[in-house]
PDB file of C-alpha atoms in Angstrom:
ATOM      1  CA  MET R 999     -17.826  -4.494   3.667  1.00  0.00           C
ATOM      2  CA  GLN R1000     -18.838  -1.467   5.663  1.00  0.00           C
ATOM      3  CA  GLN R1001     -17.027   1.761   4.938  1.00  0.00           C
ATOM      4  CA  ILE R1002     -16.905   5.051   6.791  1.00  0.00           C
ATOM      5  CA  VAL R1003     -15.445   8.099   5.296  1.00  0.00           C
ATOM      6  CA  THR R1004     -13.935  10.674   7.654  1.00  0.00           C
ATOM      7  CA  THR R1005     -14.724  14.224   6.663  1.00  0.00           C
ATOM      8  CA  GLY R1006     -14.533  16.033   9.976  1.00  0.00           C
ATOM      9  CA  ARG R1007     -13.361  19.623   9.825  1.00  0.00           C
ATOM     10  CA  LEU R1008     -10.442  19.174  12.174  1.00  0.00           C
ATOM     11  CA  ILE R1009      -9.161  16.066  10.450  1.00  0.00           C
ATOM     12  CA  SER R1010      -9.671  17.518   6.948  1.00  0.00           C
ATOM     13  CA  ARG R1011      -7.797  20.680   8.000  1.00  0.00           C
ATOM     14  CA  ALA R1012      -4.970  18.748   9.524  1.00  0.00           C
ATOM     15  CA  LEU R1013      -4.539  16.492   6.444  1.00  0.00           C
ATOM     16  CA  TRP R1014      -4.672  19.416   4.039  1.00  0.00           C
ATOM     17  CA  ASN R1015      -5.412  17.676   0.799  1.00  0.00           C
ATOM     18  CA  GLY R1016      -5.201  14.083   2.082  1.00  0.00           C
ATOM     19  CA  PHE R1017      -8.007  11.574   2.224  1.00  0.00           C
ATOM     20  CA  THR R1018      -8.946   9.212   4.993  1.00  0.00           C
ATOM     21  CA  ASN R1019     -11.066   6.048   5.097  1.00  0.00           C
ATOM     22  CA  LEU R1020     -12.165   3.744   7.859  1.00  0.00           C
ATOM     23  CA  ALA R1021     -13.379   0.216   7.207  1.00  0.00           C
ATOM     24  CA  PRO R1022     -14.111  -2.522   9.738  1.00  0.00           C
ATOM     25  CA  SER R1023     -14.322  -5.696   7.614  1.00  0.00           C
ATOM     26  CA  ASN R1024     -17.134  -6.939   9.801  1.00  0.00           C
ATOM     27  CA  SER R1025     -18.745  -6.291  13.170  1.00  0.00           C
ATOM     28  CA  GLU R1026     -16.790  -7.739  16.091  1.00  0.00           C
ATOM     29  CA  HIS R1027     -20.148  -8.005  17.898  1.00  0.00           C
ATOM     30  CA  VAL R1028     -21.599 -10.303  15.229  1.00  0.00           C
ATOM     31  CA  ASN R1029     -18.563 -12.462  14.623  1.00  0.00           C
ATOM     32  CA  LYS R1030     -19.538 -15.431  16.869  1.00  0.00           C
ATOM     33  CA  LYS R1031     -16.828 -17.770  15.573  1.00  0.00           C
ATOM     34  CA  ARG R1032     -14.126 -15.345  16.559  1.00  0.00           C
ATOM     35  CA  GLU R1033     -12.559 -15.518  13.178  1.00  0.00           C
ATOM     36  CA  PRO R1034      -9.852 -12.927  12.622  1.00  0.00           C
ATOM     37  CA  SER R1035     -10.631  -9.859  10.466  1.00  0.00           C
ATOM     38  CA  PHE R1036      -9.074  -6.628   9.485  1.00  0.00           C
ATOM     39  CA  LEU R1037     -10.017  -3.369  11.044  1.00  0.00           C
ATOM     40  CA  TYR R1038      -8.229  -0.824   8.869  1.00  0.00           C
ATOM     41  CA  ALA R1039      -7.801   2.825   8.103  1.00  0.00           C
ATOM     42  CA  VAL R1040      -6.442   4.626   5.071  1.00  0.00           C
ATOM     43  CA  CYS R1041      -4.657   7.910   4.613  1.00  0.00           C
ATOM     44  CA  GLY R1042      -2.445   9.432   2.027  1.00  0.00           C
ATOM     45  CA  PHE R1043      -1.296  12.326  -0.046  1.00  0.00           C
ATOM     46  CA  PRO R1044      -0.515  12.903  -3.728  1.00  0.00           C
ATOM     47  CA  LYS R1045       2.976  14.303  -4.340  1.00  0.00           C
ATOM     48  CA  GLU R1046       1.440  17.341  -6.078  1.00  0.00           C
ATOM     49  CA  SER R1047      -1.291  18.454  -3.727  1.00  0.00           C
ATOM     50  CA  SER R1048      -4.019  20.730  -5.088  1.00  0.00           C
ATOM     51  CA  ARG R1049      -7.082  21.972  -3.242  1.00  0.00           C
ATOM     52  CA  LYS R1050      -8.830  22.228  -6.551  1.00  0.00           C
ATOM     53  CA  ASN R1051      -8.809  18.463  -7.233  1.00  0.00           C
ATOM     54  CA  PRO R1052     -11.027  16.485  -4.866  1.00  0.00           C
ATOM     55  CA  PRO R1053      -9.593  13.222  -3.519  1.00  0.00           C
ATOM     56  CA  ILE R1054     -10.559  10.052  -5.420  1.00  0.00           C
ATOM     57  CA  LYS R1055     -11.257   6.808  -3.618  1.00  0.00           C
ATOM     58  CA  GLY R1056      -8.514   4.338  -4.174  1.00  0.00           C
ATOM     59  CA  LYS R1057      -5.912   6.849  -5.405  1.00  0.00           C
ATOM     60  CA  PHE R1058      -3.288   9.222  -4.133  1.00  0.00           C
ATOM     61  CA  GLY R1059      -1.557  10.659  -7.147  1.00  0.00           C
ATOM     62  CA  ASP R1060       0.060   7.751  -8.992  1.00  0.00           C
ATOM     63  CA  ASP R1061      -0.428   5.463  -5.947  1.00  0.00           C
ATOM     64  CA  ALA R1062      -3.472   3.171  -5.796  1.00  0.00           C
ATOM     65  CA  TRP R1063      -4.957   0.932  -3.139  1.00  0.00           C
ATOM     66  CA  PHE R1064      -7.863  -1.496  -2.659  1.00  0.00           C
ATOM     67  CA  SER R1065      -9.669  -3.444   0.008  1.00  0.00           C
ATOM     68  CA  ALA R1066     -11.828  -6.445  -0.690  1.00  0.00           C
ATOM     69  CA  LYS R1067     -13.614  -9.223   1.175  1.00  0.00           C
ATOM     70  CA  GLY R1068     -13.841 -12.778  -0.116  1.00  0.00           C
ATOM     71  CA  LYS R1069     -15.675 -15.747   1.261  1.00  0.00           C
ATOM     72  CA  ALA R1070     -12.977 -16.472   3.904  1.00  0.00           C
ATOM     73  CA  THR R1071     -10.558 -13.577   3.263  1.00  0.00           C
ATOM     74  CA  ASP R1072      -9.871  -9.959   3.948  1.00  0.00           C
ATOM     75  CA  VAL R1073      -7.476  -8.440   1.392  1.00  0.00           C
ATOM     76  CA  LEU R1074      -5.566  -5.177   1.189  1.00  0.00           C
ATOM     77  CA  GLY R1075      -3.272  -3.991  -1.523  1.00  0.00           C
ATOM     78  CA  VAL R1076      -1.195  -1.006  -2.697  1.00  0.00           C
ATOM     79  CA  ALA R1077       0.487  -0.107  -5.960  1.00  0.00           C
ATOM     80  CA  ASP R1078       2.846   2.697  -7.013  1.00  0.00           C
ATOM     81  CA  GLY R1079       2.700   3.799 -10.639  1.00  0.00           C
ATOM     82  CA  VAL R1080       6.164   4.584 -12.086  1.00  0.00           C
ATOM     83  CA  GLY R1081       6.150   8.332 -12.649  1.00  0.00           C
ATOM     84  CA  GLY R1082       8.755   8.317 -15.452  1.00  0.00           C
ATOM     85  CA  TRP R1083       6.007   7.388 -17.986  1.00  0.00           C
ATOM     86  CA  ARG R1084       4.570  10.915 -17.674  1.00  0.00           C
ATOM     87  CA  HIS R1085       7.488  12.124 -19.963  1.00  0.00           C
ATOM     88  CA  TYR R1086       6.023   9.889 -22.668  1.00  0.00           C
ATOM     89  CA  GLY R1087       2.503  11.309 -22.297  1.00  0.00           C
ATOM     90  CA  ILE R1088       1.274   8.291 -20.256  1.00  0.00           C
ATOM     91  CA  ASP R1089      -0.660   8.705 -17.035  1.00  0.00           C
ATOM     92  CA  PRO R1090       1.346   6.561 -14.498  1.00  0.00           C
ATOM     93  CA  GLY R1091      -1.643   6.415 -12.161  1.00  0.00           C
ATOM     94  CA  GLU R1092      -3.916   4.641 -14.609  1.00  0.00           C
ATOM     95  CA  PHE R1093      -1.826   1.458 -14.624  1.00  0.00           C
ATOM     96  CA  SER R1094      -1.660   1.189 -10.891  1.00  0.00           C
ATOM     97  CA  SER R1095      -5.298   2.031 -10.448  1.00  0.00           C
ATOM     98  CA  PHE R1096      -6.484  -0.602 -12.972  1.00  0.00           C
ATOM     99  CA  LEU R1097      -4.182  -3.190 -11.333  1.00  0.00           C
ATOM    100  CA  MET R1098      -5.752  -2.570  -7.928  1.00  0.00           C
ATOM    101  CA  MET R1099      -9.333  -2.341  -9.175  1.00  0.00           C
ATOM    102  CA  THR R1100      -8.881  -5.732 -10.933  1.00  0.00           C
ATOM    103  CA  CYS R1101      -7.475  -7.257  -7.764  1.00  0.00           C
ATOM    104  CA  GLU R1102     -10.504  -5.972  -5.881  1.00  0.00           C
ATOM    105  CA  ARG R1103     -12.910  -7.470  -8.450  1.00  0.00           C
ATOM    106  CA  LEU R1104     -11.223 -10.831  -8.564  1.00  0.00           C
ATOM    107  CA  VAL R1105     -11.218 -11.129  -4.736  1.00  0.00           C
ATOM    108  CA  SER R1106     -14.896 -10.125  -4.513  1.00  0.00           C
ATOM    109  CA  LEU R1107     -15.774 -12.726  -7.171  1.00  0.00           C
ATOM    110  CA  GLY R1108     -13.950 -15.459  -5.279  1.00  0.00           C
ATOM    111  CA  LYS R1109     -11.571 -16.068  -8.166  1.00  0.00           C
ATOM    112  CA  ILE R1110      -8.420 -16.316  -5.947  1.00  0.00           C
ATOM    113  CA  LYS R1111      -7.376 -18.842  -3.324  1.00  0.00           C
ATOM    114  CA  PRO R1112      -6.413 -17.352   0.004  1.00  0.00           C
ATOM    115  CA  ASN R1113      -2.885 -18.729  -0.088  1.00  0.00           C
ATOM    116  CA  GLU R1114      -2.033 -17.427  -3.559  1.00  0.00           C
ATOM    117  CA  PRO R1115      -1.667 -13.680  -3.500  1.00  0.00           C
ATOM    118  CA  ASN R1116       0.964 -13.921  -6.166  1.00  0.00           C
ATOM    119  CA  LYS R1117      -1.592 -15.395  -8.504  1.00  0.00           C
ATOM    120  CA  LEU R1118      -3.886 -12.523  -7.673  1.00  0.00           C
ATOM    121  CA  LEU R1119      -1.279 -10.053  -8.862  1.00  0.00           C
ATOM    122  CA  ALA R1120      -0.504 -12.195 -11.890  1.00  0.00           C
ATOM    123  CA  GLN R1121      -4.104 -12.552 -13.038  1.00  0.00           C
ATOM    124  CA  SER R1122      -4.699  -8.780 -12.637  1.00  0.00           C
ATOM    125  CA  TYR R1123      -1.525  -8.103 -14.636  1.00  0.00           C
ATOM    126  CA  TYR R1124      -2.471 -10.462 -17.413  1.00  0.00           C
ATOM    127  CA  GLU R1125      -5.819  -8.734 -17.707  1.00  0.00           C
ATOM    128  CA  LEU R1126      -3.879  -5.489 -18.278  1.00  0.00           C
ATOM    129  CA  LEU R1127      -1.910  -7.213 -21.020  1.00  0.00           C
ATOM    130  CA  GLU R1128      -5.054  -8.582 -22.663  1.00  0.00           C
ATOM    131  CA  ASN R1129      -7.076  -5.353 -22.467  1.00  0.00           C
ATOM    132  CA  LYS R1130      -8.431  -4.385 -25.898  1.00  0.00           C
ATOM    133  CA  GLN R1131      -7.439  -0.769 -25.274  1.00  0.00           C
ATOM    134  CA  PRO R1132      -3.902  -1.021 -23.908  1.00  0.00           C
ATOM    135  CA  ILE R1133      -3.277   0.464 -20.434  1.00  0.00           C
ATOM    136  CA  LEU R1134       0.398   1.359 -20.581  1.00  0.00           C
ATOM    137  CA  GLY R1135       2.814   1.974 -17.768  1.00  0.00           C
ATOM    138  CA  SER R1136       4.550   0.256 -14.847  1.00  0.00           C
ATOM    139  CA  SER R1137       3.883  -0.255 -11.177  1.00  0.00           C
ATOM    140  CA  THR R1138       5.202  -1.836  -8.006  1.00  0.00           C
ATOM    141  CA  ALA R1139       2.548  -3.717  -5.956  1.00  0.00           C
ATOM    142  CA  CYS R1140       2.057  -5.366  -2.586  1.00  0.00           C
ATOM    143  CA  VAL R1141      -0.943  -7.533  -1.544  1.00  0.00           C
ATOM    144  CA  VAL R1142      -1.788  -8.890   1.874  1.00  0.00           C
ATOM    145  CA  VAL R1143      -4.364 -11.641   2.321  1.00  0.00           C
ATOM    146  CA  LEU R1144      -5.871 -12.664   5.661  1.00  0.00           C
ATOM    147  CA  ASN R1145      -7.105 -16.236   5.648  1.00  0.00           C
ATOM    148  CA  LYS R1146      -9.836 -16.295   8.278  1.00  0.00           C
ATOM    149  CA  GLU R1147      -9.983 -20.038   8.397  1.00  0.00           C
ATOM    150  CA  THR R1148      -6.377 -20.536   9.361  1.00  0.00           C
ATOM    151  CA  SER R1149      -5.654 -17.174  11.014  1.00  0.00           C
ATOM    152  CA  SER R1150      -2.787 -16.693   8.621  1.00  0.00           C
ATOM    153  CA  ILE R1151      -1.450 -13.933   6.481  1.00  0.00           C
ATOM    154  CA  TYR R1152      -0.214 -14.539   2.925  1.00  0.00           C
ATOM    155  CA  THR R1153       1.679 -11.768   1.062  1.00  0.00           C
ATOM    156  CA  ALA R1154       3.045 -11.032  -2.373  1.00  0.00           C
ATOM    157  CA  ASN R1155       5.298  -8.039  -3.063  1.00  0.00           C
ATOM    158  CA  ILE R1156       6.923  -6.706  -6.237  1.00  0.00           C
ATOM    159  CA  GLY R1157       9.225  -3.749  -5.877  1.00  0.00           C
ATOM    160  CA  ASP R1158       9.614  -1.241  -3.022  1.00  0.00           C
ATOM    161  CA  SER R1159       6.136  -0.928  -1.685  1.00  0.00           C
ATOM    162  CA  GLY R1160       5.689  -3.244   1.293  1.00  0.00           C
ATOM    163  CA  PHE R1161       4.356  -4.190   4.679  1.00  0.00           C
ATOM    164  CA  MET R1162       5.387  -4.318   8.313  1.00  0.00           C
ATOM    165  CA  VAL R1163       3.833  -6.367  11.134  1.00  0.00           C
ATOM    166  CA  VAL R1164       4.260  -5.277  14.775  1.00  0.00           C
ATOM    167  CA  ARG R1165       3.518  -7.441  17.831  1.00  0.00           C
ATOM    168  CA  GLY R1166       4.551  -6.770  21.431  1.00  0.00           C
ATOM    169  CA  GLY R1167       6.384  -3.625  20.397  1.00  0.00           C
ATOM    170  CA  HIS R1168       8.571  -5.419  17.926  1.00  0.00           C
ATOM    171  CA  VAL R1169       8.637  -5.888  14.131  1.00  0.00           C
ATOM    172  CA  VAL R1170       7.878  -9.586  13.722  1.00  0.00           C
ATOM    173  CA  HIS R1171       7.455  -9.706   9.938  1.00  0.00           C
ATOM    174  CA  ARG R1172       8.166  -7.370   7.083  1.00  0.00           C
ATOM    175  CA  SER R1173       8.533  -7.396   3.292  1.00  0.00           C
ATOM    176  CA  GLU R1174      11.878  -7.437   1.461  1.00  0.00           C
ATOM    177  CA  GLU R1175      12.491  -4.562  -0.957  1.00  0.00           C
ATOM    178  CA  GLN R1176      13.214  -5.743  -4.463  1.00  0.00           C
ATOM    179  CA  GLN R1177      15.579  -3.614  -6.512  1.00  0.00           C
ATOM    180  CA  HIS R1178      17.464  -4.102  -9.785  1.00  0.00           C
ATOM    181  CA  TYR R1179      19.798  -1.354  -8.626  1.00  0.00           C
ATOM    182  CA  PHE R1180      19.493   1.777  -6.425  1.00  0.00           C
ATOM    183  CA  ASN R1181      16.042   3.566  -6.887  1.00  0.00           C
ATOM    184  CA  THR R1182      15.040   1.091  -9.593  1.00  0.00           C
ATOM    185  CA  PRO R1183      12.548  -1.348  -8.106  1.00  0.00           C
ATOM    186  CA  TYR R1184      11.061  -4.482  -9.622  1.00  0.00           C
ATOM    187  CA  GLN R1185       7.880  -3.568 -11.519  1.00  0.00           C
ATOM    188  CA  LEU R1186       5.083  -4.964 -13.624  1.00  0.00           C
ATOM    189  CA  SER R1187       5.021  -3.213 -17.010  1.00  0.00           C
ATOM    190  CA  VAL R1188       3.059  -2.841 -20.200  1.00  0.00           C
ATOM    191  CA  PRO R1189       5.192  -0.620 -22.404  1.00  0.00           C
ATOM    192  CA  PRO R1190       4.223   0.929 -25.796  1.00  0.00           C
ATOM    193  CA  PRO R1191       5.126  -1.399 -28.648  1.00  0.00           C
ATOM    194  CA  ALA R1192       7.937   0.994 -29.683  1.00  0.00           C
ATOM    195  CA  HIS R1193       9.571   0.531 -26.268  1.00  0.00           C
ATOM    196  CA  SER R1194       8.954  -3.184 -25.824  1.00  0.00           C
ATOM    197  CA  GLY R1195      12.195  -4.839 -24.681  1.00  0.00           C
ATOM    198  CA  GLN R1196      13.756  -1.486 -23.755  1.00  0.00           C
ATOM    199  CA  VAL R1197      12.171  -1.012 -20.329  1.00  0.00           C
ATOM    200  CA  LEU R1198      12.170  -3.007 -17.106  1.00  0.00           C
ATOM    201  CA  SER R1199       9.341  -5.528 -17.045  1.00  0.00           C
ATOM    202  CA  ASP R1200       9.411  -8.132 -14.291  1.00  0.00           C
ATOM    203  CA  SER R1201       7.284 -11.248 -14.247  1.00  0.00           C
ATOM    204  CA  PRO R1202       4.561 -11.621 -11.623  1.00  0.00           C
ATOM    205  CA  ASP R1203       6.402 -14.860 -10.728  1.00  0.00           C
ATOM    206  CA  SER R1204       9.214 -12.735  -9.349  1.00  0.00           C
ATOM    207  CA  ALA R1205       7.052 -11.533  -6.490  1.00  0.00           C
ATOM    208  CA  ASP R1206       8.502 -12.135  -3.053  1.00  0.00           C
ATOM    209  CA  THR R1207       5.991 -14.209  -1.084  1.00  0.00           C
ATOM    210  CA  SER R1208       5.568 -15.022   2.615  1.00  0.00           C
ATOM    211  CA  ASP R1209       3.068 -16.501   4.957  1.00  0.00           C
ATOM    212  CA  PHE R1210       2.770 -16.442   8.761  1.00  0.00           C
ATOM    213  CA  ALA R1211       0.236 -16.842  11.546  1.00  0.00           C
ATOM    214  CA  VAL R1212      -1.368 -13.798  13.113  1.00  0.00           C
ATOM    215  CA  GLU R1213      -2.526 -13.058  16.605  1.00  0.00           C
ATOM    216  CA  ASN R1214      -5.259 -10.878  18.061  1.00  0.00           C
ATOM    217  CA  GLY R1215      -4.047  -7.261  18.198  1.00  0.00           C
ATOM    218  CA  ASP R1216      -1.352  -7.567  15.574  1.00  0.00           C
ATOM    219  CA  VAL R1217      -0.737  -4.329  13.682  1.00  0.00           C
ATOM    220  CA  ILE R1218      -0.074  -4.333   9.980  1.00  0.00           C
ATOM    221  CA  LEU R1219       1.264  -1.315   7.983  1.00  0.00           C
ATOM    222  CA  LEU R1220       0.894  -1.667   4.227  1.00  0.00           C
ATOM    223  CA  ALA R1221       2.405   1.354   2.376  1.00  0.00           C
ATOM    224  CA  THR R1222       4.106   2.661  -0.764  1.00  0.00           C
ATOM    225  CA  ASP R1223       7.752   3.755  -0.869  1.00  0.00           C
ATOM    226  CA  GLY R1224       6.600   7.330  -0.090  1.00  0.00           C
ATOM    227  CA  VAL R1225       6.362   6.174   3.530  1.00  0.00           C
ATOM    228  CA  PHE R1226       9.358   3.819   3.769  1.00  0.00           C
ATOM    229  CA  ASP R1227      11.742   6.229   1.955  1.00  0.00           C
ATOM    230  CA  ASN R1228      10.957   9.035   4.295  1.00  0.00           C
ATOM    231  CA  VAL R1229      10.049   7.689   7.757  1.00  0.00           C
ATOM    232  CA  PRO R1230      12.767   5.795   9.716  1.00  0.00           C
ATOM    233  CA  ASP R1231      11.777   2.399  11.138  1.00  0.00           C
ATOM    234  CA  HIS R1232      11.962   3.567  14.780  1.00  0.00           C
ATOM    235  CA  LEU R1233       9.396   6.275  14.149  1.00  0.00           C
ATOM    236  CA  LEU R1234       7.090   3.834  12.376  1.00  0.00           C
ATOM    237  CA  LEU R1235       7.485   1.347  15.189  1.00  0.00           C
ATOM    238  CA  LYS R1236       6.631   3.948  17.765  1.00  0.00           C
ATOM    239  CA  GLU R1237       3.353   4.776  16.056  1.00  0.00           C
ATOM    240  CA  LEU R1238       2.450   1.208  15.252  1.00  0.00           C
ATOM    241  CA  SER R1239       3.026   0.046  18.798  1.00  0.00           C
ATOM    242  CA  ARG R1240       0.577   2.647  20.077  1.00  0.00           C
ATOM    243  CA  VAL R1241      -2.328   0.917  18.273  1.00  0.00           C
ATOM    244  CA  GLU R1242      -1.653  -2.690  19.115  1.00  0.00           C
ATOM    245  CA  GLY R1243      -4.945  -4.328  20.026  1.00  0.00           C
ATOM    246  CA  VAL R1244      -6.845  -1.117  19.206  1.00  0.00           C
ATOM    247  CA  ARG R1245     -10.435  -1.616  17.994  1.00  0.00           C
ATOM    248  CA  ASP R1246     -11.503   2.047  18.200  1.00  0.00           C
ATOM    249  CA  PRO R1247     -11.741   3.171  14.569  1.00  0.00           C
ATOM    250  CA  THR R1248     -11.006   6.758  15.449  1.00  0.00           C
ATOM    251  CA  LYS R1249      -7.710   5.873  17.227  1.00  0.00           C
ATOM    252  CA  LEU R1250      -6.685   3.770  14.339  1.00  0.00           C
ATOM    253  CA  GLN R1251      -7.476   6.461  11.838  1.00  0.00           C
ATOM    254  CA  CYS R1252      -5.528   9.004  13.885  1.00  0.00           C
ATOM    255  CA  ALA R1253      -2.535   6.704  13.775  1.00  0.00           C
ATOM    256  CA  ALA R1254      -2.801   6.305  10.003  1.00  0.00           C
ATOM    257  CA  ASN R1255      -3.148  10.150   9.630  1.00  0.00           C
ATOM    258  CA  THR R1256       0.018  10.608  11.838  1.00  0.00           C
ATOM    259  CA  ILE R1257       2.118   8.232   9.731  1.00  0.00           C
ATOM    260  CA  ALA R1258       1.002   9.759   6.437  1.00  0.00           C
ATOM    261  CA  TRP R1259       1.404  13.303   7.576  1.00  0.00           C
ATOM    262  CA  MET R1260       4.835  12.481   9.068  1.00  0.00           C
ATOM    263  CA  ALA R1261       5.952  11.030   5.726  1.00  0.00           C
ATOM    264  CA  ARG R1262       4.659  14.105   3.922  1.00  0.00           C
ATOM    265  CA  ILE R1263       6.513  16.532   6.167  1.00  0.00           C
ATOM    266  CA  LEU R1264       9.775  14.560   6.102  1.00  0.00           C
ATOM    267  CA  ALA R1265       9.559  14.196   2.293  1.00  0.00           C
ATOM    268  CA  PHE R1266       9.998  17.920   1.885  1.00  0.00           C
ATOM    269  CA  ASP R1267      12.602  18.409   4.593  1.00  0.00           C
ATOM    270  CA  ARG R1268      15.748  19.197   2.712  1.00  0.00           C
ATOM    271  CA  SER R1269      18.031  18.744   5.723  1.00  0.00           C
ATOM    272  CA  PHE R1270      16.652  15.499   7.038  1.00  0.00           C
ATOM    273  CA  LEU R1271      18.777  12.365   6.647  1.00  0.00           C
ATOM    274  CA  SER R1272      15.949  10.219   5.399  1.00  0.00           C
ATOM    275  CA  PRO R1273      16.113   6.465   4.763  1.00  0.00           C
ATOM    276  CA  PHE R1274      16.250   7.280   1.089  1.00  0.00           C
ATOM    277  CA  ALA R1275      19.170   9.660   1.588  1.00  0.00           C
ATOM    278  CA  ARG R1276      20.972   6.995   3.610  1.00  0.00           C
ATOM    279  CA  ALA R1277      20.457   4.439   0.882  1.00  0.00           C
ATOM    280  CA  ALA R1278      21.704   6.967  -1.700  1.00  0.00           C
ATOM    281  CA  GLN R1279      24.819   7.661   0.289  1.00  0.00           C
ATOM    282  CA  ALA R1280      25.522   3.955   0.571  1.00  0.00           C
ATOM    283  CA  ASN R1281      25.401   3.855  -3.198  1.00  0.00           C
ATOM    284  CA  GLY R1282      27.934   6.680  -3.617  1.00  0.00           C
ATOM    285  CA  ILE R1283      25.438   9.500  -3.995  1.00  0.00           C
ATOM    286  CA  ASN R1284      26.103  12.494  -1.770  1.00  0.00           C
ATOM    287  CA  THR R1285      22.670  13.785  -0.791  1.00  0.00           C
ATOM    288  CA  VAL R1286      20.416  14.627   2.180  1.00  0.00           C
ATOM    289  CA  GLY R1287      16.798  15.356   2.604  1.00  0.00           C
ATOM    290  CA  GLY R1288      13.554  13.482   2.061  1.00  0.00           C
ATOM    291  CA  LYS R1289      12.162  12.177  -1.189  1.00  0.00           C
ATOM    292  CA  PRO R1290       8.934  13.912  -2.325  1.00  0.00           C
ATOM    293  CA  ASP R1291       6.543  11.279  -3.535  1.00  0.00           C
ATOM    294  CA  ASP R1292       2.947  10.065  -3.381  1.00  0.00           C
ATOM    295  CA  ILE R1293       2.073   8.597  -0.010  1.00  0.00           C
ATOM    296  CA  THR R1294      -0.299   5.796   0.747  1.00  0.00           C
ATOM    297  CA  VAL R1295      -0.835   4.263   4.246  1.00  0.00           C
ATOM    298  CA  LEU R1296      -3.106   1.276   4.976  1.00  0.00           C
ATOM    299  CA  LEU R1297      -2.981   0.585   8.659  1.00  0.00           C
ATOM    300  CA  ALA R1298      -4.796  -2.536   9.971  1.00  0.00           C
ATOM    301  CA  THR R1299      -5.199  -4.411  13.204  1.00  0.00           C
ATOM    302  CA  ILE R1300      -6.208  -8.006  13.642  1.00  0.00           C
ATOM    303  CA  ALA R1301      -9.450  -8.418  15.564  1.00  0.00           C
ATOM    304  CA  MET R1302     -10.516 -11.846  16.728  1.00  0.00           C
TER     305      MET R1302
END
């Protein structure tokens, strides 16, 4: 899969300490069968930005992401490590990063069927459990698989990361957030032995799954809760509608940059009534403002 890293001075300056990535899954000029493929862009920010720490591919703070290409699939995924483990001396980003790297490897090796993204998450999670050197922590996760042979999308989501599909200026598909209670999402976990049974640990089987046909020009946003908690749907829809049918990588990247940067600004706006603040108020918590968090945006269009 071809990858292009954007390092232009203007974009780098605008994104401050963010990282961007462009990746057409294959060339539209070579694709004679007109099979669908992802043209995608990536942008994000760690919650705690530091100019001293260079961006790491596949990570934004405790968030992680991957892209992979199988025999008849294009696959994208995000995961959000649960930050609370930091209080126990555990790096929350290690769990999410390993989960996504394992997903990437399994897809590349052809180990997963296109219509079983939940099994992709499950197999990656079980490898975490069986690792000789335990990788401890918890994470939400969302995986989107494009089956090129059937022009269909298959998804699996655990927790409050998620996806949104826009067509004709409308949201036609989106994930359902999974919460045990307010601000406590479903999550895959590998706790220390001393905490086994005392922390939330959801089964991969609890993943919410969906499948649907895609059309040329469809726009897919895959993101962690740092985006959905801070950017209202109408603002997301406005940006996503602008890139319907777009095959210009620069335009797609600019849209991903805009969404990530908007989420970053609103996260630190103390007077903004964010989606997170609205949800908190609905649960009896009197608060306003955004929710500072790691931010990951994968923005894709369907090219046929």
